[in-house]
Amino acid sequence: MEKDAHAIDDISEPDNTNSLNDEPMFSSMKSSLASLEADFVLFKQTTQMSINVLKVQLDNKDGEINNLKTEITLLKTTNLSQQQSICDLNLKQSQIEDELKKLKNKHKSLEKKNTDL
């Protein structure tokens, strides 16, 4: 029992020599923690700035995409209109060629009648 009582006394009494040795380590850990916190704050700020820049760039790209979509729609509309015009002109050309053919035939027919007279 005497050993146990002595052991309990040893445990319950704080060891001042260890706390003196731990003080520089604790101070170093506090310094490291402060440095880590500062690094984290800097990282967070840098990351937030990068995110903000990326958001602005994305907004700009979205604007460019919308402008290009509008331009594509306009070009498609213009293309369809021009294709319709080409079809109309081809039809008109065909009608004119048919009319010209009829006039040539009529001219030949009249010429033949004139020569027969």
XYZ file of C-alpha atoms in Angstrom:
117
model
C 0.000 0.000 0.000
C 2.831 2.329 0.780
C 4.037 2.105 -2.817
C 0.555 2.900 -4.104
C 0.228 5.959 -1.886
C 3.606 7.191 -3.036
C 2.622 6.621 -6.684
C -0.601 8.582 -6.222
C 1.327 11.458 -4.676
C 3.651 11.483 -7.684
C 0.758 11.578 -10.123
C -1.251 14.267 -8.367
C 1.633 16.706 -8.048
C 2.305 18.692 -11.213
C 5.756 18.303 -12.583
C 7.092 21.832 -13.024
C 10.173 20.656 -14.901
C 8.041 19.276 -17.757
C 5.955 22.459 -18.019
C 9.127 24.511 -18.333
C 10.333 22.238 -21.117
C 6.902 22.314 -22.810
C 6.721 26.128 -22.877
C 9.007 26.574 -25.936
C 7.177 23.749 -27.741
C 3.795 25.302 -26.908
C 5.016 28.694 -28.056
C 6.299 27.141 -31.274
C 2.957 25.398 -31.825
C 1.100 28.677 -31.221
C 3.371 30.398 -33.693
C 2.854 27.612 -36.239
C -0.905 27.761 -35.721
C -0.909 31.530 -36.182
C 1.159 31.133 -39.331
C -1.209 28.448 -40.635
C -4.209 30.652 -39.890
C -2.600 33.573 -41.711
C -1.748 31.314 -44.657
C -5.316 30.008 -44.706
C -6.774 33.525 -44.654
C -4.447 34.531 -47.493
C -5.354 31.370 -49.421
C -9.054 32.054 -48.870
C -8.697 35.660 -50.068
C -6.663 34.631 -53.098
C -9.125 31.890 -53.935
C -12.076 34.270 -53.577
C -10.362 36.792 -55.844
C -9.734 34.055 -58.408
C -13.370 32.971 -58.185
C -14.510 36.564 -58.713
C -12.241 36.933 -61.747
C -13.539 33.643 -63.148
C -17.139 34.769 -62.604
C -16.470 37.967 -64.537
C -14.797 35.987 -67.321
C -17.733 33.560 -67.426
C -20.186 36.446 -67.614
C -18.165 37.925 -70.487
C -18.097 34.574 -72.265
C -21.854 34.200 -71.729
C -22.304 37.609 -73.348
C -20.101 36.594 -76.270
C -22.040 33.342 -76.658
C -25.352 35.214 -76.681
C -24.000 37.661 -79.272
C -22.823 34.760 -81.423
C -26.205 33.024 -81.073
C -27.919 36.217 -82.211
C -25.503 36.554 -85.122
C -26.033 32.905 -86.114
C -29.808 33.374 -86.026
C -29.495 36.502 -88.165
C -27.218 34.712 -90.643
C -29.601 31.745 -90.841
C -32.503 34.101 -91.516
C -30.486 35.930 -94.170
C -29.448 32.620 -95.706
C -33.053 31.390 -95.884
C -34.139 34.681 -97.429
C -31.363 34.504 -100.021
C -32.194 30.880 -100.818
C -35.814 31.895 -101.364
C -34.657 34.747 -103.606
C -32.508 32.328 -105.610
C -35.460 29.973 -106.031
C -37.669 32.877 -107.114
C -35.018 34.095 -109.584
C -34.534 30.595 -110.989
C -38.282 30.292 -111.519
C -38.391 33.725 -113.160
C -35.428 32.787 -115.381
C -37.178 29.596 -116.421
C -40.359 31.530 -117.228
C -38.395 34.089 -119.261
C -36.573 31.323 -121.150
C -39.908 29.673 -121.947
C -41.323 33.002 -123.094
C -38.224 33.624 -125.216
C -38.543 30.184 -126.769
C -42.182 30.891 -127.635
C -41.233 34.245 -129.152
C -38.473 32.640 -131.245
C -40.882 30.012 -132.493
C -43.446 32.688 -133.287
C -40.760 34.698 -135.074
C -39.763 31.686 -137.156
C -43.355 30.998 -137.955
C -43.956 34.596 -139.039
C -40.755 34.625 -141.050
C -41.829 31.482 -142.826
C -45.204 33.012 -143.605
C -43.511 36.138 -144.950
C -41.224 34.128 -147.187
C -44.165 32.111 -148.432
C -45.986 35.240 -149.480
